[in-house]
Amino acid sequence: MSLKNNIMKNNTKIGLIFIAVFAMVFIRGCAKDSCGDGICQVGEEKRGSCPEDCDSAKVFPDTRWTYQDLPALTNQQRLNLAVEAKKEGDAYSEQVIMEAEELSRELEDYIRKWLDGKADAELPKGLLPPYIDSVKTHDWKLVNPDEITAEEQWYAMNMYDPQEELHQHAVDPHVTYLKLIFIAPFGSKLLIEGDFPHCRFMDYQILEPLDPGHPVTGNMGVGEVAIVDADIEPDEGHVNPFRLGADRNAKKRHYHITFELKKGNAVDLNPEAMIAPAYRAKGNTRVGGPFGFAGPWGGNELVPSIVWLRYYAPDKDAEPYGNVPWPKATLQLSTGEKFWLTCDKSKAVKDQTATVPQRPTPPIEPSNFQGSNFGWFKMYGISLLYAEADTFNKLTPWDSEEEIEKMKKNLRDIFQLLFNRGADAVPPGNYEVSATCCNYISYLIRPISLGKNKVIVLTGKLPTFPGTRNGEEEMTSGEVRYFSITHLQGGGGLGTTLYTGVPHGSLMDDEIITNEDGEYVIVFSREQDRPKNAIKKNNITWQDWGPAGRQNLNLRWLSVRPEWYLPEYAPDEKNIPWDKGAWSGQNYDFSLVGQNRPGVMGPYHPVIHYMTKEEFEALGSNIDPNDVPDWNKNNE
């Protein structure tokens, strides 16, 4: 029996699932009453005014919050382009490659003329396609790499305190994200050198090699090509502090890495590094793309390439950049000449790093579906999550199993058509990770609302992790490298509204109090509803829920195999394969993580409880996590 029908047996009215937080429509466009900001939601009566740009969000994706610009197309136009591409088959791919190679040749010819002193540094208008030379990234100019600083090359989305300021895109507030926008000809290399930061985790991720068979549009499409901290060979005489047993505080910590810039299938070109779920390979070289292809969903346009550099949980005295300079990037032609191509990216940086205001919403009880029976959904791509949410939300109690399975199949077919992604797709299209997500993280998502005088309680067992934040001297092993639970308001990063995935708080592993058995009790409430016994002395972790009644819990479980890995219980694609873990999967099994009780994660499954402030206070001061009562259905 499906999860939907299982819950319908106990509820007379089906509420929202992910739409409660990720309120957007993927296939059908923006619904009239869907703003995705936690104020008005799909299928609900409006309680206040939506942002004035809600109606304009019918053209999706709105690239307001992305680093690149894309043409404004309707969903039907995009689907028409995808159908046409499918019909053309190899001819479609050959045309894309031909256009990309022509751009590469013209760009390389111009670079060589500039190197010879026969061309201006500023690229002439018309040399670059319109969505590379766009409002987000324009005025491209060649420079000597010695004459540009790392700070001019990269831009940062800094770690922050949600109590002090708010940012969007559903990023973990404990993390600093450095991003590098660039373009280059095929056959060239992107060379990066830097110092290993003082932090818990670091990885580089570059946009995949240009591949018409696996287009990427923002956070829609296959994941990037990654190189994780522990795999980077340090310079001779230097130390990699991320390796097991290494000196984390070594003074000499320099490294060099190389990204070869090519076209082709990411797995074929990275035969070890792009094998899920480990993404591990020796050597400091990976193969990525010199620019990207947005596919039918992005109007079949060529766009700039990008590199993500993540610094998870910098040491407390090393925030936000791990007490090291930003790394320096250089581009190199196949014949060895070095250069850099810079651009005016100020609008992209402003849009991605801007703070956003508080957007309070009244206390509200969880919908029936969000209630006591519901556990977690596993994410196999941000856009798939939205699509599943929209489809699920439109189901009715009288939908038959046959009708539900047909809807699921439609989702599978659409994602296969648009992005070549799915459980049965050709690698890397069948991988859990999607574009802009960290390759080493498995994400679990849980929508929930908080009513007046109520508390949300999570109980479970915390996986072990290496201690790093106090400047510990040695890197130790663990069951995870990093673990966090973030609660956020609004959608998750594609930017269909003014409010996209705004964290109101986050708890990382070393902020979560546990008992001697490694078990935790986490309490979320508004400040005025904080139980008197929700204090550190009682082994209780408390966090302010913030001003938004309806939010989403987002769990990050970061593994670096095998040194920091829990093979029996990790919620990864090995233990929860796509066809069984995704709601739209052909063999979906909600018992894995979809129920509000331990499944495949065993004691590490976070169980959700919901009660009044007084009911929690009645538990006393010495609370055993196993004694926290199950969610009382009378409180739904």
XYZ file of C-alpha atoms in Angstrom:
636
model
C 0.000 0.000 0.000
C 1.326 3.499 -0.850
C 2.208 6.024 1.838
C -0.582 8.254 0.583
C -3.284 5.620 0.979
C -1.825 4.397 4.269
C -2.213 7.847 5.766
C -5.609 8.405 4.137
C -6.956 5.526 6.162
C -6.307 7.537 9.324
C -7.172 11.020 8.074
C -10.271 12.429 6.493
C -8.574 15.403 4.971
C -5.223 15.412 3.219
C -3.101 18.462 3.925
C 0.002 19.769 2.292
C 3.262 17.839 2.185
C 6.255 19.728 0.894
C 4.057 22.496 -0.485
C 3.706 23.671 3.110
C 7.269 24.883 2.830
C 8.308 24.445 -0.799
C 5.183 26.090 -2.155
C 5.688 26.080 -5.858
C 4.447 24.285 -8.925
C 6.993 22.514 -11.099
C 5.164 21.150 -14.109
C 2.007 23.218 -14.163
C 3.479 26.661 -13.509
C 2.822 28.995 -10.605
C -0.722 28.579 -9.262
C -2.720 31.705 -8.600
C -2.599 31.231 -4.827
C 0.923 29.830 -4.575
C 3.570 32.256 -3.393
C 5.843 29.855 -1.579
C 6.627 32.381 1.130
C 4.759 30.813 4.009
C 1.965 33.387 3.799
C -0.324 31.929 1.168
C -0.060 28.333 0.056
C -1.374 26.120 -2.696
C -4.919 25.013 -2.028
C -5.363 27.256 1.005
C -7.351 30.408 1.488
C -5.159 33.488 1.496
C -4.535 34.955 4.939
C -2.627 37.982 3.743
C -1.176 39.673 0.752
C 1.256 37.770 -1.419
C 4.400 39.432 -2.734
C 3.475 41.667 -5.594
C 5.616 39.574 -7.943
C 3.793 36.283 -7.261
C 1.657 36.415 -10.379
C 4.708 37.160 -12.492
C 6.332 33.922 -11.315
C 4.306 31.898 -13.800
C 7.360 31.766 -16.041
C 9.675 29.296 -14.389
C 12.460 29.160 -13.468
C 12.791 32.754 -12.387
C 16.561 33.240 -12.426
C 16.474 36.064 -9.918
C 18.561 34.110 -7.438
C 20.815 32.111 -9.785
C 24.327 33.021 -10.886
C 23.367 32.861 -14.581
C 20.574 34.370 -16.654
C 18.185 32.262 -18.753
C 15.467 33.011 -21.322
C 11.903 33.509 -20.114
C 9.964 30.507 -21.402
C 6.685 28.950 -20.410
C 6.688 25.397 -19.106
C 4.897 24.270 -22.251
C 7.611 25.819 -24.402
C 10.249 23.952 -22.408
C 8.439 20.668 -22.724
C 8.047 21.256 -26.456
C 11.805 21.790 -26.728
C 12.442 18.590 -24.772
C 10.105 16.559 -26.965
C 11.766 17.957 -30.088
C 15.212 17.101 -28.693
C 14.059 13.559 -27.993
C 12.702 13.275 -31.505
C 15.930 14.530 -33.090
C 18.075 12.157 -31.016
C 21.750 12.145 -31.992
C 21.244 15.066 -34.367
C 20.241 17.237 -31.396
C 23.387 16.350 -29.441
C 25.574 16.844 -32.494
C 24.122 20.308 -33.048
C 24.787 21.301 -29.429
C 28.361 20.023 -29.613
C 28.907 21.810 -32.934
C 27.767 25.136 -31.465
C 29.881 24.599 -28.347
C 32.966 23.731 -30.382
C 32.461 26.798 -32.560
C 32.303 28.985 -29.447
C 35.413 27.279 -28.104
C 37.374 27.838 -31.328
C 36.394 31.498 -31.617
C 37.165 32.116 -27.950
C 40.549 30.402 -28.161
C 41.451 32.299 -31.335
C 40.692 35.586 -29.610
C 42.653 34.633 -26.478
C 45.702 33.769 -28.597
C 45.464 37.084 -30.441
C 45.316 38.892 -27.091
C 48.318 36.940 -25.825
C 50.165 38.048 -28.975
C 49.192 41.668 -28.374
C 46.895 41.757 -31.402
C 43.506 42.108 -29.658
C 41.938 44.217 -26.905
C 41.516 42.721 -23.462
C 37.748 43.251 -23.520
C 35.934 40.608 -25.547
C 33.926 42.101 -28.414
C 30.159 42.027 -28.298
C 28.753 39.027 -30.114
C 31.702 36.743 -29.453
C 29.944 35.129 -26.486
C 26.387 33.732 -26.520
C 23.722 35.975 -24.976
C 23.340 33.935 -21.781
C 27.061 33.997 -21.087
C 27.339 37.708 -21.845
C 24.189 38.507 -19.894
C 22.844 40.821 -17.243
C 24.319 38.506 -14.592
C 27.750 38.055 -16.187
C 28.814 40.698 -18.691
C 31.778 42.760 -19.899
C 34.115 39.768 -20.082
C 37.764 40.822 -20.155
C 41.080 39.020 -20.432
C 43.664 39.699 -17.739
C 47.069 38.435 -16.756
C 46.406 36.001 -13.869
C 49.159 37.709 -11.858
C 47.222 40.971 -12.056
C 43.972 39.795 -10.499
C 43.386 38.817 -6.870
C 41.555 35.779 -5.592
C 38.984 38.088 -4.024
C 38.214 39.480 -7.481
C 37.806 35.993 -8.898
C 35.612 34.337 -6.258
C 32.624 35.529 -4.290
C 31.422 34.260 -0.937
C 28.143 33.219 0.605
C 29.363 33.454 4.190
C 28.307 31.439 7.189
C 26.002 33.500 9.415
C 23.816 33.552 12.513
C 20.066 33.439 11.651
C 19.381 35.298 14.896
C 21.311 38.252 13.480
C 20.507 38.124 9.745
C 18.628 35.971 7.245
C 19.770 34.555 3.915
C 18.097 32.257 1.432
C 18.774 29.316 -0.882
C 18.388 26.799 2.016
C 22.120 26.901 2.724
C 23.437 25.587 6.032
C 24.330 28.641 8.179
C 27.408 26.786 9.505
C 28.969 26.765 6.038
C 30.849 29.271 3.905
C 30.407 28.769 0.166
C 32.962 30.251 -2.237
C 31.898 30.326 -5.898
C 33.929 30.870 -9.056
C 32.250 31.813 -12.350
C 34.379 31.273 -15.455
C 34.515 30.297 -19.141
C 37.321 28.813 -21.240
C 37.914 26.872 -24.472
C 37.751 23.093 -24.614
C 41.100 21.480 -23.891
C 42.189 24.169 -21.472
C 42.723 23.706 -17.751
C 41.557 25.452 -14.610
C 44.426 25.503 -12.123
C 43.715 26.259 -8.452
C 46.140 26.558 -5.572
C 45.433 27.333 -1.972
C 45.857 26.342 1.656
C 43.734 23.719 3.398
C 41.348 25.619 5.709
C 40.853 24.981 9.409
C 37.374 23.481 9.238
C 35.466 20.199 9.480
C 35.034 19.503 5.759
C 36.048 20.976 2.413
C 35.321 19.989 -1.153
C 35.502 21.440 -4.651
C 32.694 20.783 -7.113
C 32.846 21.853 -10.748
C 30.043 21.897 -13.284
C 30.044 18.625 -15.233
C 31.797 18.373 -18.618
C 29.551 19.759 -21.344
C 27.104 16.940 -22.085
C 23.894 17.433 -24.105
C 22.649 14.153 -22.651
C 22.763 15.542 -19.106
C 21.828 19.246 -19.169
C 22.027 21.375 -16.030
C 19.802 24.381 -15.330
C 20.527 26.033 -11.986
C 19.936 23.304 -9.400
C 18.124 21.093 -11.918
C 20.201 18.346 -13.478
C 23.049 16.046 -12.484
C 25.477 16.809 -9.690
C 28.867 18.381 -10.143
C 32.227 16.615 -10.365
C 33.784 16.659 -6.905
C 37.158 16.346 -5.231
C 36.976 15.903 -1.466
C 39.482 17.286 1.016
C 41.053 13.974 2.090
C 41.838 12.997 -1.510
C 43.858 16.120 -2.332
C 47.574 15.417 -2.292
C 49.337 18.310 -0.531
C 52.433 19.963 -1.964
C 55.719 18.279 -1.133
C 56.634 18.948 2.486
C 53.096 20.060 3.320
C 50.288 18.379 5.292
C 46.698 17.548 4.378
C 44.958 18.138 7.737
C 41.797 16.301 6.658
C 43.396 12.885 6.486
C 42.850 10.422 9.294
C 45.409 11.005 12.036
C 46.824 14.145 10.392
C 47.989 17.253 12.222
C 45.059 19.611 11.830
C 47.124 22.625 12.893
C 50.093 22.079 10.597
C 51.582 25.361 9.405
C 52.531 24.126 5.923
C 49.225 23.154 4.251
C 49.418 24.190 0.584
C 47.923 22.298 -2.380
C 47.465 22.499 -6.163
C 44.552 20.966 -8.077
C 43.716 20.805 -11.784
C 40.389 20.712 -13.582
C 40.660 19.625 -17.212
C 37.890 21.297 -19.219
C 36.237 18.969 -21.717
C 32.981 17.741 -23.226
C 31.496 14.298 -22.673
C 29.932 12.093 -20.015
C 31.118 13.001 -16.512
C 31.452 9.362 -15.432
C 33.394 8.330 -18.527
C 35.803 11.238 -18.036
C 36.091 10.705 -14.260
C 35.964 6.900 -14.042
C 36.692 6.781 -10.292
C 35.822 10.214 -8.965
C 32.266 10.121 -10.379
C 31.229 6.751 -8.988
C 28.407 7.150 -6.461
C 28.029 7.129 -3.556
C 31.694 7.505 -2.560
C 32.982 10.050 -5.147
C 36.554 9.165 -4.126
C 39.641 8.972 -6.325
C 43.353 9.515 -5.889
C 45.076 12.394 -7.580
C 44.482 16.117 -7.788
C 42.951 16.163 -11.273
C 39.279 16.080 -12.210
C 37.447 16.775 -15.485
C 34.740 19.442 -15.624
C 33.152 21.791 -18.135
C 34.469 25.103 -19.561
C 30.880 26.301 -19.834
C 27.493 24.733 -19.262
C 24.552 23.595 -21.338
C 21.128 24.439 -19.930
C 19.136 21.976 -22.070
C 15.486 22.357 -23.096
C 14.447 23.619 -19.668
C 16.937 26.463 -20.042
C 16.171 27.197 -23.681
C 19.093 25.080 -24.983
C 21.475 27.916 -24.097
C 25.173 27.833 -23.276
C 25.921 29.414 -19.885
C 29.046 30.073 -17.791
C 30.654 27.290 -15.812
C 31.026 27.398 -12.045
C 33.073 25.911 -9.214
C 31.752 25.523 -5.665
C 34.173 25.455 -2.729
C 32.554 24.496 0.562
C 34.021 25.166 4.022
C 31.845 23.262 6.495
C 32.064 24.312 10.152
C 35.232 26.401 10.293
C 37.057 26.182 13.628
C 35.555 28.697 16.037
C 38.622 30.921 15.892
C 38.883 30.562 12.105
C 35.498 31.758 10.853
C 34.376 32.301 8.150
C 37.227 31.245 5.791
C 39.190 28.762 7.880
C 42.009 31.242 8.584
C 43.525 30.851 5.127
C 43.590 33.119 2.057
C 41.125 32.478 -0.718
C 42.572 30.120 -3.351
C 43.990 31.543 -6.576
C 42.638 30.382 -9.956
C 44.403 30.416 -13.331
C 43.259 29.300 -16.774
C 45.724 27.614 -19.093
C 45.453 26.829 -22.798
C 46.336 23.355 -24.066
C 49.718 24.734 -25.189
C 50.560 26.126 -21.750
C 49.796 29.850 -22.043
C 48.083 31.223 -18.914
C 45.309 33.796 -18.679
C 42.176 34.717 -16.786
C 38.754 35.801 -18.051
C 36.948 38.071 -15.648
C 33.510 39.645 -15.934
C 31.181 42.021 -14.195
C 29.268 39.586 -11.991
C 28.012 42.183 -9.532
C 24.324 41.474 -10.110
C 24.780 37.720 -9.671
C 26.743 38.311 -6.462
C 24.244 40.830 -5.117
C 21.300 38.545 -5.813
C 22.924 35.484 -4.255
C 24.351 37.131 -1.143
C 21.588 39.598 -0.229
C 19.986 39.467 3.197
C 16.218 39.138 3.407
C 13.745 40.481 5.981
C 11.788 38.492 8.508
C 8.474 37.313 7.162
C 6.423 36.293 10.219
C 3.411 34.009 9.893
C 0.905 33.102 12.612
C 1.151 29.917 14.682
C -0.546 27.083 12.835
C -1.185 23.449 13.622
C 0.319 20.792 11.374
C -1.938 19.572 8.616
C -3.223 16.030 8.922
C -0.614 14.669 6.565
C 2.187 16.426 8.446
C 1.013 14.735 11.612
C 1.948 11.741 13.706
C 2.244 9.192 10.881
C 4.671 11.106 8.684
C 8.439 10.729 8.987
C 10.878 12.025 6.351
C 11.253 12.256 2.621
C 14.602 11.537 1.030
C 15.742 14.011 -1.620
C 16.898 12.851 -5.055
C 17.257 16.313 -6.489
C 15.745 19.607 -5.394
C 13.486 19.977 -8.425
C 12.216 16.403 -8.123
C 11.272 17.161 -4.538
C 9.132 20.062 -5.728
C 7.522 17.998 -8.456
C 6.683 15.168 -6.068
C 5.264 17.683 -3.609
C 3.000 19.302 -6.184
C 1.772 15.970 -7.527
C 1.223 14.504 -4.079
C -0.670 17.580 -2.941
C -3.128 17.243 -5.815
C -4.051 13.645 -4.968
C -7.486 12.975 -3.493
C -8.815 10.171 -1.280
C -10.645 8.692 -4.243
C -7.558 8.374 -6.445
C -7.012 4.695 -7.134
C -3.672 2.933 -6.817
C -3.617 2.717 -10.596
C -4.146 6.478 -10.960
C -1.460 7.248 -8.370
C 1.051 4.996 -10.084
C 0.264 6.681 -13.395
C 1.017 10.091 -11.866
C 4.296 8.774 -10.469
C 5.205 7.365 -13.873
C 4.465 10.734 -15.443
C 6.973 12.343 -13.092
C 9.575 9.728 -13.879
C 9.018 10.185 -17.610
C 9.213 13.982 -17.408
C 12.504 13.961 -15.485
C 13.909 11.402 -17.873
C 12.823 13.590 -20.786
C 14.080 16.910 -19.420
C 17.277 15.966 -17.585
C 17.927 12.274 -18.256
C 17.574 11.726 -14.507
C 15.885 8.821 -12.769
C 16.491 5.491 -11.088
C 16.952 3.778 -14.462
C 18.856 6.587 -16.189
C 22.378 6.333 -17.545
C 25.010 7.428 -14.957
C 25.338 10.044 -13.609
C 21.624 10.657 -14.206
C 20.697 7.882 -11.763
C 22.719 9.308 -8.878
C 21.100 10.614 -5.708
C 22.915 13.945 -5.827
C 21.678 16.728 -8.088
C 23.137 20.029 -9.253
C 24.236 22.436 -6.472
C 23.935 19.798 -3.736
C 27.020 18.493 -1.925
C 27.944 15.113 -3.422
C 28.815 13.692 0.005
C 25.532 14.545 1.725
C 22.288 12.609 1.950
C 19.389 15.008 2.582
C 16.162 14.225 4.448
C 13.261 16.706 4.364
C 10.287 17.086 6.705
C 7.587 19.812 6.529
C 5.938 20.741 9.799
C 4.041 23.592 11.419
C 4.036 24.868 14.980
C 0.873 25.901 16.773
C 0.412 28.233 19.721
C 1.866 27.023 23.038
C 3.248 23.921 21.309
C 6.696 22.397 20.980
C 8.313 20.184 18.347
C 10.582 17.527 19.837
C 13.098 15.350 17.988
C 14.620 12.247 19.546
C 17.208 9.900 18.130
C 20.845 8.873 18.267
C 23.575 11.203 17.044
C 26.224 9.631 14.803
C 29.780 10.104 16.026
C 31.886 12.791 14.318
C 35.434 14.158 14.542
C 35.971 17.000 16.962
C 37.382 20.007 15.110
C 35.770 23.277 16.080
C 38.002 23.965 19.085
C 41.177 23.593 17.068
C 41.739 19.947 17.947
C 45.203 18.761 16.941
C 44.331 15.515 15.163
C 41.706 14.503 12.611
C 39.869 11.483 13.980
C 37.385 9.079 12.382
C 33.621 9.004 12.880
C 30.313 7.656 11.664
C 29.828 10.919 9.784
C 32.094 13.805 8.915
C 29.269 16.276 9.619
C 25.603 16.252 10.684
C 23.082 19.086 11.007
C 19.368 19.809 11.270
C 18.222 23.131 9.790
C 14.725 24.593 9.916
C 13.751 26.955 7.147
C 10.870 28.877 5.650
C 9.824 29.039 2.028
C 10.960 27.230 -1.097
C 14.378 25.808 -1.743
C 16.484 27.888 -4.103
C 15.097 28.111 -7.654
C 13.662 31.514 -6.950
C 10.005 31.487 -7.968
C 9.267 34.028 -5.230
C 10.945 36.649 -3.110
C 11.508 34.103 -0.338
C 13.363 30.924 -1.225
C 14.520 28.572 1.522
C 15.330 30.933 4.404
C 16.866 29.148 7.428
C 15.631 30.428 10.785
C 17.990 28.210 12.725
C 20.331 25.267 12.498
C 21.970 22.814 14.878
C 25.167 21.066 13.859
C 26.445 17.945 15.552
C 28.632 19.514 18.249
C 25.770 21.825 19.277
C 23.450 18.898 20.006
C 23.536 17.665 23.603
C 23.487 13.887 24.087
C 23.337 11.472 27.009
C 25.977 8.826 27.706
C 24.429 6.614 25.011
C 24.695 9.323 22.348
C 20.931 9.956 22.328
C 19.448 13.427 22.036
C 16.283 15.364 22.827
C 15.908 18.517 20.696
C 13.123 20.995 21.439
C 11.961 23.677 19.014
C 9.563 26.379 20.196
C 9.036 30.096 20.188
C 10.899 31.944 22.930
C 7.717 32.561 24.925
C 6.782 28.869 24.700
C 10.127 27.455 25.823
C 9.572 24.753 28.457
C 11.295 25.475 31.762
C 13.047 22.119 31.659
C 14.382 22.560 28.103
C 17.873 23.464 29.308
C 21.407 22.160 28.877
C 21.550 20.946 32.495
C 18.807 18.428 31.632
C 20.621 17.246 28.490
C 18.043 19.068 26.358
C 18.965 21.051 23.255
C 16.572 23.947 22.675
C 16.366 26.294 19.707
C 14.067 29.178 18.898
C 11.703 28.228 16.049
C 11.547 31.773 14.795
C 8.627 33.886 13.581
C 7.274 31.555 10.879
C 4.653 29.013 11.922
C 5.157 26.767 8.909
C 8.690 25.590 8.220
C 10.681 22.643 7.013
C 13.239 20.448 8.757
C 16.276 19.650 6.613
C 18.723 16.965 7.809
C 22.243 16.811 6.339
C 24.144 13.537 6.797
C 27.660 13.931 5.378
C 29.756 10.818 4.768
C 33.315 10.507 3.475
C 33.748 6.799 2.905
C 35.187 4.731 4.484
C 36.843 6.815 7.203
C 33.711 8.737 8.180
C 30.848 6.408 7.367
C 28.132 4.335 9.063
C 27.407 1.640 6.459
C 24.524 -0.043 8.275
C 22.405 3.039 8.944
C 23.516 5.876 6.645
C 20.507 7.257 4.691
C 22.440 7.122 1.407
C 21.508 5.714 -1.981
C 23.085 2.387 -1.079
C 20.668 1.831 1.803
C 17.814 3.789 0.218
C 17.978 3.309 -3.560
C 16.152 5.806 -5.753
C 13.359 3.495 -6.918
C 12.474 2.688 -3.266
C 13.344 5.971 -1.568
C 11.710 8.591 -3.795
C 7.950 8.998 -3.518
C 7.731 8.839 -7.295
C 9.906 5.734 -7.388
C 8.511 2.659 -9.061
C 8.929 0.595 -5.876
C 8.533 3.299 -3.230
C 8.820 1.912 0.301
C 7.674 4.440 2.886
C 8.891 2.203 5.728
C 12.499 3.151 4.946
C 12.330 6.737 6.271
C 8.763 7.835 5.453
C 7.193 6.727 8.720
C 7.533 8.509 12.037
C 9.386 5.610 13.583
C 12.770 3.987 12.969
C 13.202 2.281 9.634
C 16.408 1.773 7.685
C 18.242 4.295 9.904
C 17.486 2.285 13.042
C 18.221 4.240 16.248
C 19.608 7.157 14.183
C 16.170 7.899 12.681
C 14.972 11.269 14.097
C 11.500 10.678 15.522
C 9.194 13.711 15.678
C 7.022 14.412 18.711
C 4.496 17.221 19.104
C 2.959 18.398 22.368
C 2.090 21.378 24.510
C 4.670 23.233 26.534
C 3.045 21.950 29.728
C 3.144 18.331 28.529
C 6.871 18.574 27.963
C 7.458 20.260 31.320
C 5.588 17.385 32.971
C 8.344 15.020 31.816
C 10.589 16.468 34.547
C 14.311 17.096 34.613
C 15.841 13.698 33.876
C 14.272 12.913 30.530
C 15.144 9.633 28.857
C 14.680 10.123 25.078
C 12.875 6.778 24.975
C 10.309 8.092 27.459
C 9.238 11.067 25.357
C 5.639 10.195 24.430
C 4.632 9.484 20.859
C 2.914 12.263 18.971
C -0.530 12.580 20.522
C -3.029 12.474 17.687
C -5.339 14.696 19.718
C -2.784 17.472 19.190
C -2.954 17.270 15.385
